[in-house]
Amino acid sequence: MDYPATTELRFDTPLLRIYNDGRVERLFGTETTPAGFDGATGVTSKDVVIDDATGVSARLYIPDLPSSGPGHHRKKLPIVVYFHGGGMVLDSAASPTYHRYLNSVVSKAGALAVSVNYRLAPEHPLPAAYDDAWAALSWTASAADPWLSEHGDVGRIFLAGDSGGANVVHNVAIMAGVGQSSLPPGASVEGVIILHPMFSGKESIDGEYTEARELTEKLWPLICADAEAGLDDPRLNPMAEGAPSLQKLGCRKLLVCSAESDIMLARAAAYLPGSDGERVARHG
């Protein structure tokens, strides 16, 4: 016998609804665009499967490469491993917004890109996204695709992401830095780029929007069911007591960017090394 689906909501915003019976209704971030050649930038993209078991995939981007004559070796390109935003509950690597963005980045930076399609919460709560991100980084570092092996420099990998993707970047970089996981010989994360990061905490900080923290307080238990510390889970609050120091990030360079209108701007500013003089000392 089929029972009618419940209409009672556990989480309700203009972008996402989660019902008590587990149904998820995404009202944003479901539009996709196919991979292929982009005439405006000369960048070509293709979709690849990274892990059949989990369904993790990525969209690879390669810029227009000039022809090299006989005896000339083309210089290998840095690789950007990108994690899309959407609070770890919305969007995909095939989103028109991220597709246009990666085409532009690859064209202007002269880099390869691996835009990761990681599993979303609440259907796949953490650590699924972190596990998928590490699988994608390891796959990239192994130069598992001909574009990467022929044109990519695995010694110059950059991790980048925005919003929930920036949270993923931070946590994956910590995994690399504390030796929780290791990359293949010769592979290295040159830099980490954190854009408009999804961070929070139980205690308000100067300049923080109360609405942002209250929204995250409702959403985080759906993203991370085992977060006993709530908003002070170190995966969400890098400033929490006992969280790894930024000195543990497995990279040589760090760039943090936010915008004046970003509702989580205060958290991005607090994350920067040196913005809180006690932070490095507190976390050792």
XYZ file of N, CA and C in Angstrom:
852
model
N 0.845 -1.196 0.000
C 0.000 0.000 0.000
C 0.879 1.243 0.000
N 0.558 2.197 -0.880
C 1.313 3.434 -0.959
C 0.723 4.469 -0.014
N 1.607 5.088 0.759
C 1.163 6.134 1.666
C 1.481 7.487 1.060
N 0.599 8.457 1.253
C 0.863 9.787 0.685
C 2.080 10.424 1.333
N 2.819 11.170 0.518
C 4.005 11.847 1.030
C 3.591 12.956 1.987
N 4.371 13.136 3.016
C 4.060 14.176 3.985
C 4.357 15.555 3.404
N 3.614 16.538 3.865
C 3.852 17.916 3.433
C 4.519 18.717 4.543
N 4.836 18.037 5.651
C 5.482 18.729 6.760
C 6.955 18.970 6.434
N 7.378 20.202 6.651
C 8.727 20.614 6.281
C 9.666 20.622 7.481
N 10.857 20.110 7.246
C 11.914 20.167 8.254
C 12.801 21.381 8.029
N 12.919 21.783 6.767
C 13.753 22.931 6.396
C 13.104 23.594 5.194
N 12.922 24.912 5.257
C 12.193 25.596 4.190
C 12.821 26.957 3.898
N 13.360 27.102 2.687
C 13.868 28.386 2.213
C 13.423 28.537 0.761
N 13.565 29.729 0.180
C 13.207 29.899 -1.242
C 14.054 29.053 -2.185
N 15.180 28.507 -1.701
C 16.076 27.726 -2.551
C 15.957 26.222 -2.336
N 15.531 25.814 -1.151
C 15.578 24.400 -0.794
C 14.501 24.075 0.224
N 13.819 22.953 -0.004
C 12.856 22.441 0.965
C 13.195 20.990 1.275
N 13.207 20.673 2.553
C 13.457 19.306 2.990
C 12.270 18.875 3.854
N 11.616 17.783 3.459
C 10.425 17.322 4.149
C 10.780 16.307 5.225
N 9.870 16.136 6.162
C 10.108 15.212 7.272
C 10.258 13.767 6.819
N 9.695 13.448 5.656
C 9.811 12.068 5.170
C 11.090 11.845 4.372
N 11.964 12.879 4.317
C 13.246 12.731 3.639
C 13.284 13.288 2.225
N 12.130 13.640 1.684
C 12.129 14.197 0.326
C 12.850 15.544 0.304
N 13.533 15.788 -0.815
C 14.261 17.037 -1.002
C 13.755 17.712 -2.267
N 13.407 18.969 -2.145
C 12.934 19.741 -3.290
C 13.884 20.916 -3.499
N 14.642 20.848 -4.582
C 15.592 21.920 -4.894
C 14.924 22.896 -5.866
N 14.867 24.152 -5.457
C 14.203 25.189 -6.248
C 15.214 26.074 -6.961
N 16.478 25.710 -6.853
C 17.562 26.478 -7.465
C 18.739 25.545 -7.700
N 19.500 25.829 -8.759
C 20.734 25.087 -8.979
C 20.572 23.744 -9.655
N 19.440 23.519 -10.291
C 19.224 22.237 -10.969
C 19.456 22.323 -12.476
N 19.573 23.534 -13.003
C 19.800 23.701 -14.445
C 21.215 23.251 -14.795
N 21.364 22.607 -15.943
C 22.682 22.141 -16.374
C 22.942 22.548 -17.823
N 24.203 22.545 -18.181
C 24.612 22.820 -19.559
C 25.645 21.784 -19.971
N 25.633 21.346 -21.230
C 26.557 20.276 -21.633
C 27.993 20.760 -21.771
N 28.905 19.819 -21.635
C 30.316 20.102 -21.888
C 30.537 20.230 -23.396
N 31.695 20.762 -23.789
C 32.005 20.895 -25.204
C 32.912 22.082 -25.456
N 32.977 22.510 -26.701
C 33.827 23.632 -27.085
C 33.109 24.944 -26.834
N 33.818 25.889 -26.212
C 33.266 27.220 -25.962
C 33.918 28.207 -26.923
N 33.142 28.700 -27.868
C 33.675 29.566 -28.904
C 34.187 30.891 -28.384
N 33.608 31.385 -27.277
C 34.003 32.690 -26.749
C 35.398 32.673 -26.135
N 35.794 31.537 -25.568
C 37.087 31.454 -24.880
C 38.074 30.504 -25.541
N 37.584 29.640 -26.423
C 38.448 28.638 -27.025
C 38.711 27.452 -26.126
N 38.021 27.387 -24.994
C 38.207 26.306 -24.027
C 37.313 25.121 -24.395
N 37.853 23.920 -24.233
C 37.095 22.695 -24.477
C 36.910 21.966 -23.152
N 35.741 21.384 -22.965
C 35.468 20.646 -21.727
C 34.873 19.290 -22.049
N 34.997 18.381 -21.089
C 34.404 17.054 -21.222
C 34.089 16.523 -19.824
N 33.132 15.613 -19.735
C 32.746 15.007 -18.464
C 33.372 13.627 -18.321
N 33.877 13.341 -17.129
C 34.504 12.049 -16.863
C 33.998 11.514 -15.527
N 33.962 10.195 -15.416
C 33.595 9.540 -14.157
C 34.859 9.235 -13.382
N 34.876 9.618 -12.123
C 36.035 9.379 -11.269
C 35.889 8.088 -10.483
N 34.686 7.838 -9.977
C 34.435 6.657 -9.148
C 33.066 6.095 -9.481
N 33.035 4.931 -10.118
C 31.755 4.310 -10.494
C 30.910 3.964 -9.276
N 31.567 3.582 -8.188
C 30.836 3.125 -7.003
C 30.029 4.254 -6.364
N 30.620 5.424 -6.268
C 29.943 6.546 -5.626
C 29.264 7.479 -6.621
N 29.644 7.373 -7.887
C 29.085 8.269 -8.890
C 29.786 9.610 -8.985
N 30.898 9.768 -8.294
C 31.630 11.032 -8.352
C 32.172 11.243 -9.765
N 31.980 12.444 -10.275
C 32.431 12.756 -11.627
C 33.044 14.146 -11.636
N 33.546 14.536 -12.781
C 34.136 15.871 -12.905
C 33.996 16.351 -14.335
N 34.025 17.642 -14.486
C 34.087 18.252 -15.812
C 35.490 18.820 -15.984
N 36.205 18.317 -16.971
C 37.575 18.759 -17.246
C 37.568 19.868 -18.286
N 38.465 20.821 -18.095
C 38.592 21.961 -19.011
C 40.041 22.082 -19.473
N 40.208 22.354 -20.753
C 41.541 22.554 -21.303
C 41.516 23.787 -22.211
N 42.503 24.695 -22.072
C 42.502 25.896 -22.913
C 42.943 25.590 -24.335
N 42.779 26.574 -25.176
C 43.266 26.464 -26.556
C 44.789 26.463 -26.511
N 45.402 25.364 -26.913
C 46.854 25.218 -26.819
C 47.509 25.534 -28.160
N 48.523 26.410 -28.165
C 49.210 26.718 -29.422
C 49.978 25.499 -29.925
N 50.106 25.405 -31.215
C 50.843 24.290 -31.806
C 52.317 24.427 -31.479
N 52.956 23.291 -31.226
C 54.403 23.297 -30.959
C 55.102 22.566 -32.101
N 56.194 23.153 -32.553
C 56.918 22.580 -33.672
C 57.703 21.349 -33.272
N 58.272 20.654 -34.260
C 59.079 19.464 -33.992
C 60.241 19.780 -33.044
N 60.428 18.917 -32.061
C 61.539 19.104 -31.130
C 61.257 20.073 -30.003
N 60.090 20.714 -30.034
C 59.729 21.672 -28.981
C 58.757 21.005 -28.010
N 59.048 21.117 -26.738
C 58.192 20.543 -25.717
C 57.308 21.626 -25.113
N 56.020 21.415 -25.189
C 55.080 22.382 -24.635
C 55.144 22.342 -23.109
N 55.197 23.511 -22.491
C 55.242 23.594 -21.035
C 53.934 23.085 -20.442
N 54.039 22.261 -19.402
C 52.835 21.730 -18.772
C 52.154 22.810 -17.932
N 50.849 22.672 -17.801
C 50.028 23.716 -17.197
C 49.641 23.374 -15.762
N 49.476 24.406 -14.932
C 48.954 24.158 -13.584
C 47.522 23.620 -13.672
N 47.087 22.962 -12.601
C 45.765 22.329 -12.583
C 44.954 22.917 -11.434
N 43.779 23.427 -11.748
C 42.851 23.928 -10.739
C 41.787 22.861 -10.489
N 41.700 22.369 -9.262
C 40.636 21.441 -8.882
C 39.578 22.276 -8.179
N 38.407 22.401 -8.811
C 37.388 23.347 -8.334
C 36.186 22.624 -7.741
N 35.687 23.196 -6.629
C 34.518 22.649 -5.951
C 33.427 23.723 -5.922
N 32.335 23.430 -6.587
C 31.260 24.421 -6.739
C 30.600 24.746 -5.404
N 29.945 25.901 -5.381
C 29.214 26.332 -4.197
C 27.802 25.771 -4.161
N 27.010 26.342 -3.249
C 25.643 25.871 -3.080
C 25.401 25.289 -1.702
N 26.272 25.634 -0.752
C 26.074 25.181 0.619
C 26.130 23.688 0.815
N 26.743 22.978 -0.118
C 26.841 21.512 -0.100
C 25.490 20.830 -0.240
N 24.465 21.601 -0.636
C 23.130 21.029 -0.841
C 22.567 21.365 -2.220
N 23.190 22.300 -2.932
C 22.673 22.759 -4.224
C 23.775 22.763 -5.283
N 23.323 22.826 -6.545
C 24.190 23.059 -7.709
C 25.029 21.846 -8.096
N 25.782 22.010 -9.184
C 26.598 20.921 -9.721
C 27.692 21.507 -10.593
N 28.617 20.652 -10.998
C 29.694 21.087 -11.887
C 29.162 21.450 -13.270
N 27.963 20.970 -13.599
C 27.371 21.249 -14.912
C 26.488 22.494 -14.907
N 26.435 23.198 -13.791
C 25.667 24.432 -13.693
C 26.134 25.439 -14.742
N 25.224 26.117 -15.437
C 25.649 27.128 -16.416
C 26.551 28.195 -15.809
N 26.277 28.572 -14.562
C 27.103 29.591 -13.902
C 28.535 29.110 -13.748
N 28.707 27.907 -13.221
C 30.062 27.395 -13.002
C 30.730 27.010 -14.309
N 29.957 26.568 -15.278
C 30.543 26.240 -16.584
C 31.130 27.491 -17.229
N 30.376 28.592 -17.201
C 30.900 29.847 -17.759
C 32.113 30.321 -16.979
N 32.039 30.212 -15.671
C 33.145 30.672 -14.818
C 34.423 29.885 -15.086
N 34.322 28.568 -15.144
C 35.520 27.757 -15.382
C 36.073 27.968 -16.781
N 35.214 28.174 -17.779
C 35.705 28.512 -19.114
C 36.550 29.774 -19.059
N 36.066 30.773 -18.330
C 36.781 32.046 -18.227
C 38.096 31.881 -17.473
N 38.065 31.176 -16.331
C 39.276 30.985 -15.533
C 40.351 30.253 -16.324
N 39.964 29.178 -16.985
C 40.921 28.363 -17.735
C 41.529 29.163 -18.880
N 40.705 29.956 -19.552
C 41.192 30.758 -20.672
C 42.175 31.831 -20.202
N 41.825 32.540 -19.137
C 42.650 33.657 -18.682
C 43.880 33.211 -17.906
N 43.750 32.102 -17.180
C 44.873 31.639 -16.356
C 45.820 30.725 -17.115
N 45.374 30.203 -18.254
C 46.208 29.250 -18.974
C 46.443 28.000 -18.158
N 45.363 27.475 -17.593
C 45.448 26.307 -16.720
C 44.448 25.255 -17.157
N 44.665 24.036 -16.691
C 43.644 23.002 -16.795
C 42.741 23.124 -15.570
N 41.514 22.620 -15.682
C 40.629 22.628 -14.517
C 39.885 21.309 -14.429
N 39.670 20.890 -13.192
C 38.870 19.712 -12.878
C 37.763 20.194 -11.947
N 36.564 20.347 -12.480
C 35.432 20.842 -11.700
C 34.657 19.638 -11.184
N 34.643 19.473 -9.861
C 34.198 18.220 -9.247
C 32.704 18.219 -8.960
N 32.064 17.132 -9.340
C 30.649 16.921 -9.052
C 30.557 15.979 -7.854
N 30.606 16.549 -6.661
C 30.572 15.744 -5.445
C 29.126 15.504 -5.003
N 28.936 14.501 -4.176
C 27.590 14.171 -3.688
C 27.090 15.244 -2.726
N 25.793 15.525 -2.813
C 25.182 16.587 -2.031
C 24.442 16.040 -0.818
N 24.402 16.852 0.226
C 23.541 16.603 1.376
C 22.153 17.175 1.042
N 21.093 16.741 1.722
C 21.092 15.817 2.857
C 21.047 14.333 2.463
N 20.870 14.053 1.154
C 20.840 12.644 0.749
C 22.154 11.945 1.085
N 23.239 12.701 0.964
C 24.575 12.157 1.247
C 25.259 13.091 2.241
N 25.008 12.930 3.529
C 25.607 13.828 4.520
C 27.115 13.661 4.596
N 27.757 14.657 5.192
C 29.202 14.557 5.402
C 29.534 13.321 6.234
N 30.651 12.676 5.929
C 31.791 13.193 5.154
C 31.757 12.875 3.659
N 30.601 12.575 3.076
C 30.550 12.174 1.663
C 31.235 13.191 0.755
N 30.918 14.484 0.920
C 31.519 15.503 0.044
C 33.032 15.563 0.219
N 33.511 15.433 1.459
C 34.953 15.453 1.704
C 35.622 14.216 1.102
N 34.986 13.070 1.242
C 35.528 11.836 0.660
C 35.597 11.951 -0.859
N 34.531 12.495 -1.452
C 34.504 12.663 -2.908
C 35.579 13.645 -3.362
N 35.749 14.698 -2.577
C 36.758 15.706 -2.920
C 38.152 15.112 -2.880
N 38.420 14.303 -1.856
C 39.742 13.669 -1.789
C 39.932 12.683 -2.935
N 38.882 11.944 -3.273
C 38.975 11.007 -4.401
C 39.290 11.762 -5.689
N 38.654 12.938 -5.863
C 38.896 13.731 -7.069
C 40.305 14.301 -7.083
N 40.786 14.752 -5.931
C 42.151 15.273 -5.853
C 43.165 14.170 -6.142
N 42.960 13.007 -5.567
C 43.879 11.888 -5.797
C 43.865 11.462 -7.259
N 42.682 11.426 -7.830
C 42.535 11.071 -9.253
C 43.279 12.074 -10.123
N 43.130 13.352 -9.801
C 43.833 14.400 -10.547
C 45.341 14.257 -10.393
N 45.788 14.060 -9.158
C 47.218 13.953 -8.874
C 47.842 12.735 -9.543
N 47.019 11.723 -9.835
C 47.510 10.527 -10.526
C 47.539 10.706 -12.039
N 47.078 11.886 -12.513
C 47.034 12.167 -13.957
C 46.313 11.044 -14.692
N 45.126 10.703 -14.162
C 44.396 9.545 -14.668
C 43.756 9.761 -16.033
N 43.678 11.001 -16.483
C 43.092 11.307 -17.793
C 44.188 11.818 -18.726
N 44.110 11.501 -20.024
C 45.147 11.961 -20.974
C 45.359 13.473 -20.970
N 44.304 14.250 -20.777
C 44.491 15.706 -20.713
C 45.436 16.065 -19.578
N 45.295 15.377 -18.464
C 46.136 15.661 -17.305
C 47.553 15.128 -17.490
N 47.667 13.918 -17.998
C 48.990 13.315 -18.147
C 49.814 14.006 -19.230
N 49.166 14.485 -20.292
C 49.894 15.100 -21.404
C 50.134 16.592 -21.201
N 49.216 17.263 -20.506
C 49.296 18.725 -20.445
C 49.339 19.291 -19.028
N 49.083 18.476 -18.015
C 48.991 18.997 -16.660
C 50.243 18.774 -15.834
N 50.546 19.733 -14.972
C 51.668 19.649 -14.043
C 51.106 19.302 -12.662
N 51.196 18.037 -12.265
C 50.619 17.614 -10.986
C 51.419 18.147 -9.791
N 52.550 18.743 -10.067
C 53.315 19.399 -9.010
C 52.819 20.805 -8.726
N 51.863 21.262 -9.533
C 51.271 22.605 -9.344
C 49.751 22.500 -9.379
N 49.205 21.862 -8.347
C 47.759 21.740 -8.216
C 47.252 22.842 -7.288
N 46.153 23.460 -7.679
C 45.504 24.481 -6.859
C 44.091 24.007 -6.525
N 43.759 24.030 -5.246
C 42.408 23.718 -4.808
C 41.629 25.016 -4.690
N 40.437 25.068 -5.279
C 39.642 26.296 -5.232
C 38.171 25.942 -5.107
N 37.425 26.836 -4.453
C 35.993 26.616 -4.335
C 35.331 27.805 -3.676
N 34.016 27.887 -3.839
C 33.265 28.991 -3.240
C 32.139 28.442 -2.373
N 31.767 29.211 -1.361
C 30.661 28.861 -0.461
C 30.901 27.489 0.164
N 29.961 26.548 -0.025
C 30.174 25.206 0.495
C 31.398 24.549 -0.109
N 31.705 24.889 -1.365
C 32.906 24.361 -2.004
C 34.176 24.868 -1.347
N 34.150 26.095 -0.820
C 35.295 26.626 -0.092
C 35.487 25.876 1.220
N 34.376 25.501 1.852
C 34.455 24.677 3.055
C 35.119 23.338 2.729
N 34.728 22.750 1.615
C 35.330 21.490 1.183
C 36.828 21.670 0.958
N 37.219 22.750 0.301
C 38.636 23.013 0.034
C 39.431 23.076 1.332
N 38.924 23.835 2.303
C 39.616 23.942 3.586
C 39.832 22.573 4.217
N 38.775 21.779 4.269
C 38.864 20.490 4.947
C 39.747 19.490 4.206
N 39.729 19.522 2.892
C 40.598 18.639 2.119
C 42.059 19.061 2.285
N 42.302 20.364 2.318
C 43.672 20.846 2.514
C 44.186 20.465 3.901
N 43.309 20.484 4.893
C 43.701 20.030 6.230
C 44.011 18.536 6.198
N 43.182 17.750 5.514
C 43.441 16.316 5.389
C 44.833 16.070 4.811
N 45.178 16.844 3.796
C 46.490 16.684 3.166
C 47.602 17.109 4.116
N 47.369 18.177 4.870
C 48.412 18.719 5.716
C 48.720 17.909 6.962
N 47.701 17.264 7.509
C 47.927 16.492 8.740
C 48.291 15.046 8.442
N 48.396 14.718 7.162
C 48.803 13.373 6.786
C 47.707 12.345 6.901
N 46.440 12.839 7.003
C 45.309 11.914 7.064
C 45.231 11.079 5.794
N 45.606 11.702 4.680
C 45.691 11.013 3.392
C 46.906 11.574 2.667
N 47.399 10.839 1.695
C 48.589 11.291 0.977
C 48.365 11.210 -0.522
N 49.079 12.075 -1.238
C 48.996 12.127 -2.688
C 50.106 11.282 -3.300
N 49.968 10.916 -4.574
C 51.017 10.144 -5.245
C 52.336 10.916 -5.266
N 53.463 10.211 -5.337
C 54.775 10.877 -5.409
C 54.829 11.867 -6.568
N 55.386 13.025 -6.300
C 55.522 14.044 -7.336
C 54.372 15.020 -7.406
N 53.247 14.664 -6.804
C 52.081 15.547 -6.819
C 52.126 16.475 -5.613
N 51.666 17.700 -5.798
C 51.729 18.681 -4.719
C 50.632 19.727 -4.892
N 50.069 20.152 -3.759
C 49.100 21.256 -3.768
C 49.882 22.551 -3.586
N 49.986 23.306 -4.644
C 50.730 24.566 -4.618
C 49.970 25.634 -3.839
N 48.660 25.679 -4.049
C 47.899 26.736 -3.398
C 46.463 26.360 -3.134
N 45.856 27.101 -2.210
C 44.452 26.942 -1.845
C 43.766 28.288 -2.036
N 42.623 28.277 -2.722
C 41.875 29.502 -3.007
C 40.475 29.343 -2.419
N 40.172 30.160 -1.432
C 38.907 30.067 -0.703
C 38.081 31.313 -1.008
N 36.914 31.102 -1.636
C 36.065 32.203 -2.087
C 34.734 32.188 -1.332
N 34.406 33.296 -0.675
C 33.119 33.418 0.028
C 32.820 32.168 0.868
N 33.687 31.807 1.801
C 33.575 30.496 2.447
C 32.359 30.331 3.347
N 31.884 29.102 3.391
C 30.794 28.709 4.290
C 31.413 28.254 5.612
N 31.553 29.200 6.539
C 32.013 28.930 7.892
C 31.012 29.531 8.863
N 31.038 29.069 10.099
C 30.119 29.610 11.099
C 30.687 29.333 12.483
N 29.836 29.452 13.510
C 30.248 29.206 14.881
C 29.125 29.555 15.836
N 29.161 28.958 17.008
C 28.095 29.197 17.989
C 28.076 30.636 18.479
N 29.261 31.193 18.690
C 29.358 32.560 19.189
C 29.474 33.542 18.034
N 28.693 34.596 18.106
C 28.743 35.623 17.066
C 30.084 36.340 17.102
N 30.559 36.788 15.941
C 31.787 37.577 15.856
C 31.448 38.942 15.270
N 32.345 39.891 15.443
C 32.106 41.260 14.989
C 31.762 41.290 13.504
N 30.673 41.981 13.194
C 30.267 42.154 11.803
C 29.476 41.015 11.217
N 29.214 39.966 11.993
C 28.511 38.802 11.457
C 27.008 39.041 11.403
N 26.389 38.611 10.322
C 24.938 38.684 10.179
C 24.298 37.583 11.017
N 23.410 37.976 11.902
C 22.721 36.988 12.736
C 21.936 36.019 11.880
N 21.336 36.529 10.797
C 20.517 35.683 9.929
C 21.347 34.567 9.299
N 22.593 34.876 8.956
C 23.457 33.873 8.332
C 23.745 32.738 9.300
N 24.038 33.102 10.560
C 24.339 32.072 11.542
C 23.096 31.242 11.867
N 21.936 31.885 11.940
C 20.699 31.157 12.242
C 20.339 30.196 11.117
N 20.555 30.621 9.860
C 20.282 29.736 8.727
C 21.217 28.535 8.753
N 22.500 28.774 9.005
C 23.462 27.683 9.060
C 23.152 26.740 10.213
N 22.661 27.297 11.325
C 22.312 26.479 12.485
C 21.224 25.469 12.149
N 20.305 25.843 11.255
C 19.240 24.936 10.825
C 19.745 23.943 9.778
N 20.650 24.413 8.920
C 21.087 23.598 7.793
C 22.190 22.608 8.159
N 23.095 22.998 9.052
C 24.265 22.168 9.341
C 23.897 20.763 9.827
N 22.915 20.571 10.714
C 22.569 19.203 11.130
C 22.090 18.324 9.984
N 21.572 18.933 8.931
C 21.134 18.164 7.766
C 22.321 17.813 6.865
N 23.359 18.647 6.911
C 24.561 18.398 6.124
C 25.472 17.406 6.838
N 25.560 17.557 8.152
C 26.500 16.765 8.953
C 25.774 16.223 10.177
N 25.210 15.044 10.031
C 24.370 14.474 11.085
C 25.141 14.129 12.351
N 26.455 13.927 12.245
C 27.231 13.509 13.412
C 27.978 14.668 14.073
N 27.560 15.897 13.788
C 28.248 17.073 14.327
C 27.789 17.339 15.752
N 28.417 16.663 16.709
C 28.023 16.813 18.113
C 28.293 18.217 18.647
N 29.272 18.902 18.093
C 29.605 20.251 18.558
C 28.764 21.325 17.887
N 27.819 20.931 17.037
C 26.981 21.908 16.359
C 27.790 22.835 15.483
N 27.534 24.137 15.607
C 28.226 25.107 14.765
C 29.707 25.247 15.107
N 30.113 24.686 16.225
C 31.539 24.706 16.566
C 32.264 23.438 16.142
N 31.620 22.639 15.298
C 32.324 21.527 14.667
C 33.502 22.119 13.892
N 34.721 21.645 14.102
C 35.895 22.219 13.413
C 35.779 22.211 11.896
N 34.953 21.332 11.359
C 34.772 21.304 9.911
C 33.995 22.521 9.419
N 33.211 23.121 10.300
C 32.436 24.312 9.954
C 33.035 25.573 10.555
N 33.663 25.438 11.711
C 34.256 26.578 12.400
C 35.757 26.350 12.589
N 36.571 26.809 11.645
C 38.025 26.621 11.762
C 38.633 27.358 12.949
N 37.848 28.241 13.587
C 38.342 28.974 14.739
C 37.956 28.301 16.056
N 37.220 27.197 15.993
C 36.752 26.533 17.199
C 37.921 25.975 18.004
N 37.717 25.858 19.296
C 38.737 25.287 20.163
C 39.070 23.874 19.696
N 40.347 23.607 19.491
C 40.773 22.284 19.056
C 40.817 22.099 17.559
N 40.355 23.092 16.796
C 40.424 22.985 15.329
C 41.884 23.080 14.882
N 42.251 22.381 13.809
C 43.634 22.452 13.327
C 44.027 23.875 12.930
N 45.234 24.256 13.230
C 45.749 25.555 12.813
C 45.856 25.614 11.296
N 45.765 26.814 10.758
C 45.969 26.975 9.317
C 47.384 26.580 8.917
N 48.275 26.512 9.881
C 49.625 26.030 9.588
C 49.606 24.571 9.145
N 48.500 23.882 9.400
C 48.367 22.484 9.003
C 47.839 22.326 7.577
N 47.464 23.426 6.941
C 46.979 23.321 5.566
C 48.076 22.746 4.674
N 47.706 21.767 3.862
C 48.688 21.109 3.003
C 48.916 21.847 1.715
N 49.416 23.081 1.811
C 49.681 23.881 0.615
C 50.771 24.892 0.932
N 51.299 25.515 -0.124
C 52.346 26.516 0.066
C 51.795 27.942 0.046
N 50.641 28.134 -0.578
C 50.067 29.480 -0.707
C 48.580 29.425 -0.379
N 48.072 30.524 0.176
C 46.659 30.616 0.552
C 46.100 31.957 0.120
N 44.963 31.925 -0.565
C 44.248 33.141 -0.962
C 42.811 33.018 -0.481
N 42.359 34.032 0.262
C 40.977 34.066 0.750
C 40.307 35.311 0.188
N 39.172 35.125 -0.455
C 38.451 36.254 -1.058
C 37.001 36.265 -0.590
N 36.482 37.463 -0.376
C 35.066 37.616 -0.092
C 34.622 38.932 -0.716
N 33.381 39.303 -0.488
C 32.840 40.522 -1.077
C 32.066 41.301 -0.032
N 31.943 42.578 -0.260
C 31.317 43.461 0.721
C 29.901 43.030 1.084
N 29.178 42.470 0.114
C 27.786 42.093 0.356
C 27.618 40.639 0.783
N 28.704 39.919 0.940
C 28.633 38.523 1.360
C 28.177 38.455 2.818
N 27.109 37.712 3.087
C 26.577 37.652 4.450
C 27.511 36.902 5.393
N 28.502 36.204 4.845
C 29.476 35.511 5.687
C 30.853 36.160 5.607
N 30.885 37.437 5.233
C 32.143 38.159 5.098
C 32.949 38.146 6.393
N 32.280 38.311 7.538
C 32.994 38.360 8.816
C 33.747 37.063 9.081
N 33.146 35.943 8.710
C 33.817 34.653 8.924
C 35.020 34.500 7.997
N 34.894 35.001 6.768
C 36.025 34.938 5.837
C 37.184 35.774 6.351
N 36.880 36.966 6.899
C 37.930 37.839 7.417
C 38.597 37.215 8.643
N 37.809 36.574 9.495
C 38.358 35.956 10.703
C 39.240 34.759 10.373
N 38.992 34.142 9.229
C 39.763 32.960 8.816
C 41.183 33.311 8.417
N 41.387 34.528 7.938
C 42.697 34.914 7.418
C 43.759 34.840 8.499
N 44.903 34.246 8.209
C 46.003 34.232 9.181
C 46.407 35.652 9.543
N 46.515 35.899 10.837
C 46.937 37.217 11.274
C 45.789 38.173 11.518
N 44.567 37.838 11.035
C 43.443 38.726 11.302
C 43.016 38.611 12.755
N 43.314 37.479 13.365
C 43.102 37.291 14.797
C 44.466 36.945 15.382
N 45.087 37.873 16.079
C 46.458 37.701 16.528
C 46.664 36.504 17.412
N 45.589 36.039 18.102
C 45.721 34.936 19.034
C 45.501 33.598 18.357
N 45.008 33.626 17.115
C 44.514 32.386 16.545
C 45.584 31.323 16.366
N 46.673 31.673 15.727
C 47.720 30.696 15.467
C 48.279 30.158 16.777
N 48.462 31.044 17.742
C 48.998 30.602 19.029
C 48.010 29.667 19.734
N 46.718 29.984 19.628
C 45.726 29.197 20.336
C 45.671 27.773 19.800
N 45.800 27.640 18.485
C 45.692 26.307 17.882
C 47.050 25.636 17.705
N 48.097 26.349 17.960
C 49.433 25.751 17.882
C 49.774 25.238 16.524
